[in-house]
């Protein structure tokens, strides 16, 4: 973990941090977020329903589809909270933007916080699992680059690793585009993200490279927006085992002359075993990082691919 990682802020639905803010006075503490992630980032709890003044305990609310217009209503009273929640979402998104937010973990299925497949109630019909929580919708519309995820999906090792990788990638991106950033900062950033981008979306690495090369001819604001958007979209594309194998073999190529035949064979076996699903990514990646340090390969040591997030989270032990 670096000093810069301390600056990383992730907003979290407050009930996932153990705060007793749910409609029934309960919580849904999520230990990966509240215990593990909390050691490496600053967590910002947000409960939109409490902030809206609905109190604890409170009437449950739900998304209701009224002829194509989605409203947020009390389940029994029918009270309409649509306007208030939309306004709160806009206001909170602006506040969170100022806090240099790098991610958001939302509570699944909530009519306020859920990201995917939130029940959308329709008169006389089965609810459609196609909604997005009204607060989550306002935040994601205002902050489209922001890495977001639901807590339930974080129980899947692959999705968890991808989300955390995006959060830390977003933090590095923000540091590269600090106020008064120079073209040189962007060139350095792009070079150090090469192997990570290749593991996700090789075409994006190349198109972003072309963009950086034309940097001097492009308006700075446009360059920044396009690079940021495309970089985050590339990280959101799942890294595949095949692409990881390509990247690992590419790194191994740097040690061809440094290693004896037995060590080269050992390395090739570790990469092959990962490709065959016999060992997790952490095995060949750790071996390669060790050789990069041992042979003082500054280029490889600068690659975010070898340390995309704190190793203590052990995310690569399960993918
Ligand atoms: S899901 Fe969202 S609105 Fe509901 S209790 Fe949790 S933080 Fe509050």
mmCIF file of C-alpha atoms and ligand atoms in Angstrom:
data_model
loop_
_atom_site.group_PDB
_atom_site.id
_atom_site.type_symbol
_atom_site.label_atom_id
_atom_site.label_comp_id
_atom_site.label_asym_id
_atom_site.label_seq_id
_atom_site.Cartn_x
_atom_site.Cartn_y
_atom_site.Cartn_z
ATOM 1 C CA UNK A 1 0.000 0.000 0.000
ATOM 2 C CA UNK A 2 1.344 3.455 -0.890
ATOM 3 C CA UNK A 3 0.706 6.761 0.834
ATOM 4 C CA UNK A 4 -1.462 7.759 -2.122
ATOM 5 C CA UNK A 5 -3.794 4.824 -1.489
ATOM 6 C CA UNK A 6 -4.808 6.502 1.773
ATOM 7 C CA UNK A 7 -6.475 9.180 -0.320
ATOM 8 C CA UNK A 8 -8.796 6.714 -2.007
ATOM 9 C CA UNK A 9 -12.404 7.257 -0.964
ATOM 10 C CA UNK A 10 -15.180 4.774 -1.643
ATOM 11 C CA UNK A 11 -18.795 5.639 -0.868
ATOM 12 C CA UNK A 12 -20.799 2.746 0.568
ATOM 13 C CA UNK A 13 -24.483 2.242 1.328
ATOM 14 C CA UNK A 14 -24.382 2.867 5.080
ATOM 15 C CA UNK A 15 -26.217 -0.337 6.020
ATOM 16 C CA UNK A 16 -23.344 -2.345 4.480
ATOM 17 C CA UNK A 17 -21.014 -0.826 7.068
ATOM 18 C CA UNK A 18 -23.168 -2.053 9.940
ATOM 19 C CA UNK A 19 -25.086 1.189 10.496
ATOM 20 C CA UNK A 20 -28.612 0.423 11.691
ATOM 21 C CA UNK A 21 -30.375 2.516 9.086
ATOM 22 C CA UNK A 22 -32.585 0.022 7.287
ATOM 23 C CA UNK A 23 -36.364 0.433 7.304
ATOM 24 C CA UNK A 24 -36.598 -2.072 10.195
ATOM 25 C CA UNK A 25 -33.668 -0.644 12.172
ATOM 26 C CA UNK A 26 -31.340 -3.407 11.004
ATOM 27 C CA UNK A 27 -28.192 -3.457 8.884
ATOM 28 C CA UNK A 28 -26.539 -5.695 6.271
ATOM 29 C CA UNK A 29 -22.890 -5.457 7.244
ATOM 30 C CA UNK A 30 -20.634 -6.751 4.478
ATOM 31 C CA UNK A 31 -17.380 -7.948 5.949
ATOM 32 C CA UNK A 32 -15.215 -7.670 2.821
ATOM 33 C CA UNK A 33 -16.130 -3.989 2.496
ATOM 34 C CA UNK A 34 -16.382 -3.074 6.184
ATOM 35 C CA UNK A 35 -13.291 -5.013 7.348
ATOM 36 C CA UNK A 36 -10.933 -5.831 4.462
ATOM 37 C CA UNK A 37 -11.369 -2.891 2.097
ATOM 38 C CA UNK A 38 -11.594 -0.480 5.032
ATOM 39 C CA UNK A 39 -7.928 -1.163 5.848
ATOM 40 C CA UNK A 40 -6.827 0.375 2.568
ATOM 41 C CA UNK A 41 -9.276 3.117 1.659
ATOM 42 C CA UNK A 42 -11.483 5.682 3.337
ATOM 43 C CA UNK A 43 -15.111 4.559 3.345
ATOM 44 C CA UNK A 44 -17.841 7.187 3.165
ATOM 45 C CA UNK A 45 -21.221 5.895 4.444
ATOM 46 C CA UNK A 46 -24.316 7.191 2.663
ATOM 47 C CA UNK A 47 -27.940 6.339 3.470
ATOM 48 C CA UNK A 48 -30.173 8.297 1.094
ATOM 49 C CA UNK A 49 -33.439 7.309 2.774
ATOM 50 C CA UNK A 50 -32.252 8.585 6.159
ATOM 51 C CA UNK A 51 -30.828 11.721 4.516
ATOM 52 C CA UNK A 52 -34.223 12.270 2.929
ATOM 53 C CA UNK A 53 -35.677 12.386 6.445
ATOM 54 C CA UNK A 54 -37.671 9.160 6.250
ATOM 55 C CA UNK A 55 -36.475 8.084 9.710
ATOM 56 C CA UNK A 56 -35.676 4.688 11.267
ATOM 57 C CA UNK A 57 -37.786 2.579 11.409
ATOM 58 C CA UNK A 58 -39.833 3.692 8.409
ATOM 59 C CA UNK A 59 -42.343 2.558 5.885
ATOM 60 C CA UNK A 60 -40.812 0.505 3.078
ATOM 61 C CA UNK A 61 -40.697 2.176 -0.298
ATOM 62 C CA UNK A 62 -40.606 0.787 -3.825
ATOM 63 C CA UNK A 63 -40.140 1.693 -7.449
ATOM 64 C CA UNK A 64 -43.447 1.956 -9.271
ATOM 65 C CA UNK A 65 -43.752 2.109 -13.040
ATOM 66 C CA UNK A 66 -46.597 4.456 -13.878
ATOM 67 C CA UNK A 67 -46.884 4.274 -17.654
ATOM 68 C CA UNK A 68 -43.171 4.551 -18.403
ATOM 69 C CA UNK A 69 -42.443 7.065 -15.622
ATOM 70 C CA UNK A 70 -40.749 5.492 -12.619
ATOM 71 C CA UNK A 71 -41.715 6.860 -9.216
ATOM 72 C CA UNK A 72 -40.524 6.081 -5.693
ATOM 73 C CA UNK A 73 -43.535 5.505 -3.453
ATOM 74 C CA UNK A 74 -44.375 4.342 0.061
ATOM 75 C CA UNK A 75 -45.545 0.716 -0.137
ATOM 76 C CA UNK A 76 -48.711 1.273 1.921
ATOM 77 C CA UNK A 77 -49.239 5.036 1.979
ATOM 78 C CA UNK A 78 -48.344 5.622 -1.669
ATOM 79 C CA UNK A 79 -46.438 8.753 -0.576
ATOM 80 C CA UNK A 80 -44.352 10.008 -3.487
ATOM 81 C CA UNK A 81 -40.627 10.487 -2.715
ATOM 82 C CA UNK A 82 -39.522 10.780 -6.347
ATOM 83 C CA UNK A 83 -38.686 14.469 -6.454
ATOM 84 C CA UNK A 84 -36.913 14.513 -3.109
ATOM 85 C CA UNK A 85 -34.786 11.471 -3.946
ATOM 86 C CA UNK A 86 -33.796 12.799 -7.360
ATOM 87 C CA UNK A 87 -32.782 16.137 -5.867
ATOM 88 C CA UNK A 88 -30.857 14.434 -3.075
ATOM 89 C CA UNK A 89 -29.079 12.211 -5.622
ATOM 90 C CA UNK A 90 -27.942 15.209 -7.656
ATOM 91 C CA UNK A 91 -26.794 17.123 -4.582
ATOM 92 C CA UNK A 92 -24.967 14.149 -3.069
ATOM 93 C CA UNK A 93 -23.272 13.308 -6.384
ATOM 94 C CA UNK A 94 -21.896 16.861 -6.513
ATOM 95 C CA UNK A 95 -20.630 16.555 -2.891
ATOM 96 C CA UNK A 96 -19.057 13.169 -3.562
ATOM 97 C CA UNK A 97 -17.326 14.498 -6.664
ATOM 98 C CA UNK A 98 -15.555 17.044 -4.474
ATOM 99 C CA UNK A 99 -14.332 14.253 -2.181
ATOM 100 C CA UNK A 100 -12.283 12.646 -4.973
ATOM 101 C CA UNK A 101 -14.401 9.563 -4.844
ATOM 102 C CA UNK A 102 -12.901 6.499 -6.560
ATOM 103 C CA UNK A 103 -15.761 4.011 -6.221
ATOM 104 C CA UNK A 104 -19.182 3.239 -4.785
ATOM 105 C CA UNK A 105 -20.529 0.003 -3.301
ATOM 106 C CA UNK A 106 -24.323 -0.025 -3.370
ATOM 107 C CA UNK A 107 -26.770 -2.257 -1.512
ATOM 108 C CA UNK A 108 -28.411 -4.658 -3.958
ATOM 109 C CA UNK A 109 -32.183 -4.734 -4.588
ATOM 110 C CA UNK A 110 -32.885 -1.482 -2.727
ATOM 111 C CA UNK A 111 -35.312 0.911 -4.493
ATOM 112 C CA UNK A 112 -32.892 3.693 -3.536
ATOM 113 C CA UNK A 113 -29.447 2.062 -3.715
ATOM 114 C CA UNK A 114 -29.783 -1.024 -5.946
ATOM 115 C CA UNK A 115 -27.815 -0.953 -9.191
ATOM 116 C CA UNK A 116 -29.214 -3.879 -11.144
ATOM 117 C CA UNK A 117 -32.505 -5.724 -11.473
ATOM 118 C CA UNK A 118 -34.343 -3.790 -8.763
ATOM 119 C CA UNK A 119 -38.067 -4.794 -8.732
ATOM 120 C CA UNK A 120 -40.196 -2.360 -10.686
ATOM 121 C CA UNK A 121 -43.808 -2.669 -9.535
ATOM 122 C CA UNK A 122 -46.627 -2.433 -12.074
ATOM 123 C CA UNK A 123 -50.364 -2.364 -11.481
ATOM 124 C CA UNK A 124 -51.794 -5.867 -11.390
ATOM 125 C CA UNK A 125 -48.686 -7.468 -12.846
ATOM 126 C CA UNK A 126 -45.624 -9.268 -11.516
ATOM 127 C CA UNK A 127 -42.824 -6.813 -10.663
ATOM 128 C CA UNK A 128 -40.255 -6.553 -13.410
ATOM 129 C CA UNK A 129 -36.669 -7.044 -12.215
ATOM 130 C CA UNK A 130 -35.369 -4.287 -14.428
ATOM 131 C CA UNK A 131 -35.084 -1.174 -12.266
ATOM 132 C CA UNK A 132 -32.224 0.809 -10.778
ATOM 133 C CA UNK A 133 -32.476 2.453 -7.372
ATOM 134 C CA UNK A 134 -33.448 6.097 -7.771
ATOM 135 C CA UNK A 135 -30.484 7.430 -5.780
ATOM 136 C CA UNK A 136 -28.052 5.058 -7.526
ATOM 137 C CA UNK A 137 -29.405 6.244 -10.883
ATOM 138 C CA UNK A 138 -28.755 9.890 -9.983
ATOM 139 C CA UNK A 139 -25.206 9.156 -8.789
ATOM 140 C CA UNK A 140 -24.194 6.970 -11.747
ATOM 141 C CA UNK A 141 -25.628 9.488 -14.241
ATOM 142 C CA UNK A 142 -23.676 12.329 -12.627
ATOM 143 C CA UNK A 143 -20.452 10.286 -12.262
ATOM 144 C CA UNK A 144 -20.391 7.975 -15.304
ATOM 145 C CA UNK A 145 -16.687 7.037 -14.986
ATOM 146 C CA UNK A 146 -16.960 6.024 -11.355
ATOM 147 C CA UNK A 147 -16.414 2.295 -10.637
ATOM 148 C CA UNK A 148 -19.620 1.050 -9.009
ATOM 149 C CA UNK A 149 -20.701 -2.352 -7.755
ATOM 150 C CA UNK A 150 -23.285 -4.095 -5.592
ATOM 151 C CA UNK A 151 -22.255 -5.904 -2.429
ATOM 152 C CA UNK A 152 -23.719 -9.268 -3.486
ATOM 153 C CA UNK A 153 -21.606 -9.332 -6.641
ATOM 154 C CA UNK A 154 -18.493 -8.714 -4.539
ATOM 155 C CA UNK A 155 -18.897 -12.255 -3.204
ATOM 156 C CA UNK A 156 -17.822 -13.453 -6.654
ATOM 157 C CA UNK A 157 -13.991 -13.553 -6.690
ATOM 158 C CA UNK A 158 -13.686 -12.409 -10.299
ATOM 159 C CA UNK A 159 -16.118 -9.509 -9.971
ATOM 160 C CA UNK A 160 -14.508 -8.500 -6.687
ATOM 161 C CA UNK A 161 -11.037 -8.404 -8.210
ATOM 162 C CA UNK A 162 -12.288 -6.478 -11.234
ATOM 163 C CA UNK A 163 -14.066 -3.881 -9.097
ATOM 164 C CA UNK A 164 -11.095 -3.271 -6.802
ATOM 165 C CA UNK A 165 -8.753 -3.132 -9.795
ATOM 166 C CA UNK A 166 -10.993 -0.468 -11.348
ATOM 167 C CA UNK A 167 -11.069 1.537 -8.104
ATOM 168 C CA UNK A 168 -7.277 1.590 -7.817
ATOM 169 C CA UNK A 169 -6.937 2.207 -11.561
ATOM 170 C CA UNK A 170 -9.295 5.164 -11.273
ATOM 171 C CA UNK A 171 -7.230 6.547 -8.391
ATOM 172 C CA UNK A 172 -4.028 6.326 -10.480
ATOM 173 C CA UNK A 173 -5.847 7.944 -13.411
ATOM 174 C CA UNK A 174 -6.975 10.827 -11.229
ATOM 175 C CA UNK A 175 -3.443 11.324 -9.969
ATOM 176 C CA UNK A 176 -2.134 11.389 -13.562
ATOM 177 C CA UNK A 177 -4.714 14.054 -14.450
ATOM 178 C CA UNK A 178 -3.957 16.196 -11.428
ATOM 179 C CA UNK A 179 -4.503 19.961 -11.877
ATOM 180 C CA UNK A 180 -2.017 21.350 -14.402
ATOM 181 C CA UNK A 181 -1.089 17.889 -15.672
ATOM 182 C CA UNK A 182 1.495 17.779 -18.423
ATOM 183 C CA UNK A 183 1.516 15.670 -21.582
ATOM 184 C CA UNK A 184 4.572 13.935 -20.116
ATOM 185 C CA UNK A 185 2.447 12.768 -17.128
ATOM 186 C CA UNK A 186 -0.040 11.186 -19.510
ATOM 187 C CA UNK A 187 2.706 9.511 -21.566
ATOM 188 C CA UNK A 188 4.206 8.038 -18.371
ATOM 189 C CA UNK A 189 0.808 6.931 -17.120
ATOM 190 C CA UNK A 190 -0.075 5.225 -20.377
ATOM 191 C CA UNK A 191 3.292 3.439 -20.471
ATOM 192 C CA UNK A 192 2.890 2.134 -16.925
ATOM 193 C CA UNK A 193 -0.649 0.879 -17.613
ATOM 194 C CA UNK A 194 0.348 -1.006 -20.772
ATOM 195 C CA UNK A 195 0.312 -4.550 -19.418
ATOM 196 C CA UNK A 196 -2.855 -4.031 -17.378
ATOM 197 C CA UNK A 197 -4.682 -2.680 -20.428
ATOM 198 C CA UNK A 198 -3.405 -5.586 -22.524
ATOM 199 C CA UNK A 199 -4.899 -8.029 -20.006
ATOM 200 C CA UNK A 200 -8.268 -6.329 -20.378
ATOM 201 C CA UNK A 201 -8.632 -4.939 -23.866
ATOM 202 C CA UNK A 202 -5.548 -4.886 -26.136
ATOM 203 C CA UNK A 203 -7.343 -2.771 -28.765
ATOM 204 C CA UNK A 204 -7.917 -0.066 -26.155
ATOM 205 C CA UNK A 205 -4.216 0.030 -25.293
ATOM 206 C CA UNK A 206 -3.425 0.712 -28.946
ATOM 207 C CA UNK A 207 -6.175 3.283 -29.552
ATOM 208 C CA UNK A 208 -5.296 5.120 -26.335
ATOM 209 C CA UNK A 209 -1.655 5.073 -27.459
ATOM 210 C CA UNK A 210 -2.639 6.763 -30.725
ATOM 211 C CA UNK A 211 -4.597 9.341 -28.744
ATOM 212 C CA UNK A 212 -1.606 10.068 -26.481
ATOM 213 C CA UNK A 213 0.702 10.348 -29.516
ATOM 214 C CA UNK A 214 -1.595 13.031 -30.970
ATOM 215 C CA UNK A 215 -1.821 14.715 -27.580
ATOM 216 C CA UNK A 216 -0.154 17.978 -28.604
ATOM 217 C CA UNK A 217 -2.682 18.523 -31.435
ATOM 218 C CA UNK A 218 -5.797 17.916 -29.323
ATOM 219 C CA UNK A 219 -7.595 20.263 -26.994
ATOM 220 C CA UNK A 220 -6.503 19.326 -23.431
ATOM 221 C CA UNK A 221 -10.022 19.007 -22.035
ATOM 222 C CA UNK A 222 -11.040 16.756 -24.906
ATOM 223 C CA UNK A 223 -7.872 14.678 -24.548
ATOM 224 C CA UNK A 224 -8.459 14.247 -20.824
ATOM 225 C CA UNK A 225 -12.136 13.313 -21.203
ATOM 226 C CA UNK A 226 -11.546 10.843 -24.027
ATOM 227 C CA UNK A 227 -8.573 9.183 -22.342
ATOM 228 C CA UNK A 228 -10.335 8.866 -18.987
ATOM 229 C CA UNK A 229 -13.535 7.487 -20.464
ATOM 230 C CA UNK A 230 -11.804 4.948 -22.701
ATOM 231 C CA UNK A 231 -9.341 3.879 -20.008
ATOM 232 C CA UNK A 232 -12.141 3.174 -17.520
ATOM 233 C CA UNK A 233 -14.179 1.363 -20.186
ATOM 234 C CA UNK A 234 -11.142 -0.829 -20.936
ATOM 235 C CA UNK A 235 -10.702 -1.773 -17.261
ATOM 236 C CA UNK A 236 -14.408 -2.571 -17.020
ATOM 237 C CA UNK A 237 -13.952 -5.196 -19.766
ATOM 238 C CA UNK A 238 -13.164 -8.448 -17.933
ATOM 239 C CA UNK A 239 -9.563 -9.623 -18.165
ATOM 240 C CA UNK A 240 -9.529 -13.159 -19.567
ATOM 241 C CA UNK A 241 -7.225 -16.044 -18.647
ATOM 242 C CA UNK A 242 -5.945 -16.112 -22.234
ATOM 243 C CA UNK A 243 -4.993 -12.438 -22.153
ATOM 244 C CA UNK A 244 -3.354 -12.829 -18.759
ATOM 245 C CA UNK A 245 -1.315 -15.726 -20.153
ATOM 246 C CA UNK A 246 -0.188 -13.531 -23.072
ATOM 247 C CA UNK A 247 0.852 -10.776 -20.687
ATOM 248 C CA UNK A 248 2.631 -13.188 -18.327
ATOM 249 C CA UNK A 249 4.544 -14.729 -21.236
ATOM 250 C CA UNK A 250 5.435 -11.274 -22.469
ATOM 251 C CA UNK A 251 6.882 -10.414 -19.040
ATOM 252 C CA UNK A 252 8.728 -13.749 -18.865
ATOM 253 C CA UNK A 253 10.398 -12.823 -22.155
ATOM 254 C CA UNK A 254 12.293 -10.057 -20.340
ATOM 255 C CA UNK A 255 14.182 -12.664 -18.279
ATOM 256 C CA UNK A 256 15.195 -14.963 -21.133
ATOM 257 C CA UNK A 257 18.879 -14.143 -20.797
ATOM 258 C CA UNK A 258 18.924 -13.732 -17.019
ATOM 259 C CA UNK A 259 17.507 -17.119 -16.078
ATOM 260 C CA UNK A 260 19.028 -20.560 -16.420
ATOM 261 C CA UNK A 261 17.108 -23.295 -18.260
ATOM 262 C CA UNK A 262 15.627 -24.799 -15.087
ATOM 263 C CA UNK A 263 14.259 -21.443 -13.865
ATOM 264 C CA UNK A 264 12.850 -20.643 -17.295
ATOM 265 C CA UNK A 265 11.114 -23.987 -17.285
ATOM 266 C CA UNK A 266 9.739 -23.390 -13.794
ATOM 267 C CA UNK A 267 8.365 -20.027 -14.888
ATOM 268 C CA UNK A 268 6.814 -21.481 -18.053
ATOM 269 C CA UNK A 269 5.214 -24.219 -15.935
ATOM 270 C CA UNK A 270 3.701 -21.687 -13.516
ATOM 271 C CA UNK A 271 2.198 -19.725 -16.414
ATOM 272 C CA UNK A 272 0.958 -22.914 -18.074
ATOM 273 C CA UNK A 273 -0.598 -24.137 -14.822
ATOM 274 C CA UNK A 274 -2.412 -20.829 -14.469
ATOM 275 C CA UNK A 275 -3.681 -21.113 -18.056
ATOM 276 C CA UNK A 276 -4.930 -24.632 -17.270
ATOM 277 C CA UNK A 277 -6.739 -23.467 -14.135
ATOM 278 C CA UNK A 278 -4.443 -25.421 -11.787
ATOM 279 C CA UNK A 279 -3.098 -22.417 -9.869
ATOM 280 C CA UNK A 280 -4.441 -18.882 -9.360
ATOM 281 C CA UNK A 281 -3.029 -15.774 -11.029
ATOM 282 C CA UNK A 282 -1.083 -14.857 -7.914
ATOM 283 C CA UNK A 283 1.367 -17.741 -8.517
ATOM 284 C CA UNK A 284 2.934 -16.715 -11.849
ATOM 285 C CA UNK A 285 2.419 -12.995 -11.109
ATOM 286 C CA UNK A 286 4.356 -13.257 -7.825
ATOM 287 C CA UNK A 287 7.157 -15.189 -9.483
ATOM 288 C CA UNK A 288 7.462 -12.578 -12.229
ATOM 289 C CA UNK A 289 7.380 -9.703 -9.741
ATOM 290 C CA UNK A 290 10.169 -11.438 -7.812
ATOM 291 C CA UNK A 291 12.324 -11.696 -10.952
ATOM 292 C CA UNK A 292 11.574 -8.074 -11.861
ATOM 293 C CA UNK A 293 12.906 -7.023 -8.453
ATOM 294 C CA UNK A 294 15.841 -9.407 -8.528
ATOM 295 C CA UNK A 295 16.988 -8.257 -11.970
ATOM 296 C CA UNK A 296 16.065 -4.635 -11.201
ATOM 297 C CA UNK A 297 13.928 -4.295 -14.300
ATOM 298 C CA UNK A 298 12.666 -0.750 -13.788
ATOM 299 C CA UNK A 299 10.274 -0.940 -16.718
ATOM 300 C CA UNK A 300 8.451 -3.957 -15.315
ATOM 301 C CA UNK A 301 8.530 -2.591 -11.779
ATOM 302 C CA UNK A 302 6.730 0.510 -13.035
ATOM 303 C CA UNK A 303 3.882 -1.588 -14.470
ATOM 304 C CA UNK A 304 0.639 -1.386 -12.503
ATOM 305 C CA UNK A 305 -0.075 -4.923 -13.727
ATOM 306 C CA UNK A 306 2.342 -6.385 -11.183
ATOM 307 C CA UNK A 307 0.673 -4.565 -8.255
ATOM 308 C CA UNK A 308 -2.783 -3.311 -9.290
ATOM 309 C CA UNK A 309 -4.143 -3.305 -5.716
ATOM 310 C CA UNK A 310 -2.855 -4.100 -2.200
ATOM 311 C CA UNK A 311 -1.584 -7.677 -2.109
ATOM 312 C CA UNK A 312 -2.982 -8.071 1.418
ATOM 313 C CA UNK A 313 -6.483 -8.180 -0.094
ATOM 314 C CA UNK A 314 -5.366 -11.452 -1.733
ATOM 315 C CA UNK A 315 -7.658 -10.839 -4.701
ATOM 316 C CA UNK A 316 -5.420 -12.639 -7.178
ATOM 317 C CA UNK A 317 -5.375 -15.722 -4.943
ATOM 318 C CA UNK A 318 -8.874 -16.547 -6.128
ATOM 319 C CA UNK A 319 -8.874 -15.753 -9.858
HETATM 320 S S1 LIG B 1 -30.038 0.244 1.101
HETATM 321 FE FE1 LIG B 1 -29.511 2.397 0.961
HETATM 322 S S2 LIG B 1 -31.348 3.468 1.623
HETATM 323 FE FE2 LIG B 1 -31.558 1.357 2.292
HETATM 324 S S3 LIG B 1 -30.744 1.334 4.364
HETATM 325 FE FE3 LIG B 1 -29.067 0.794 3.026
HETATM 326 S S4 LIG B 1 -28.077 2.727 2.634
HETATM 327 FE FE4 LIG B 1 -30.085 3.241 3.439
#
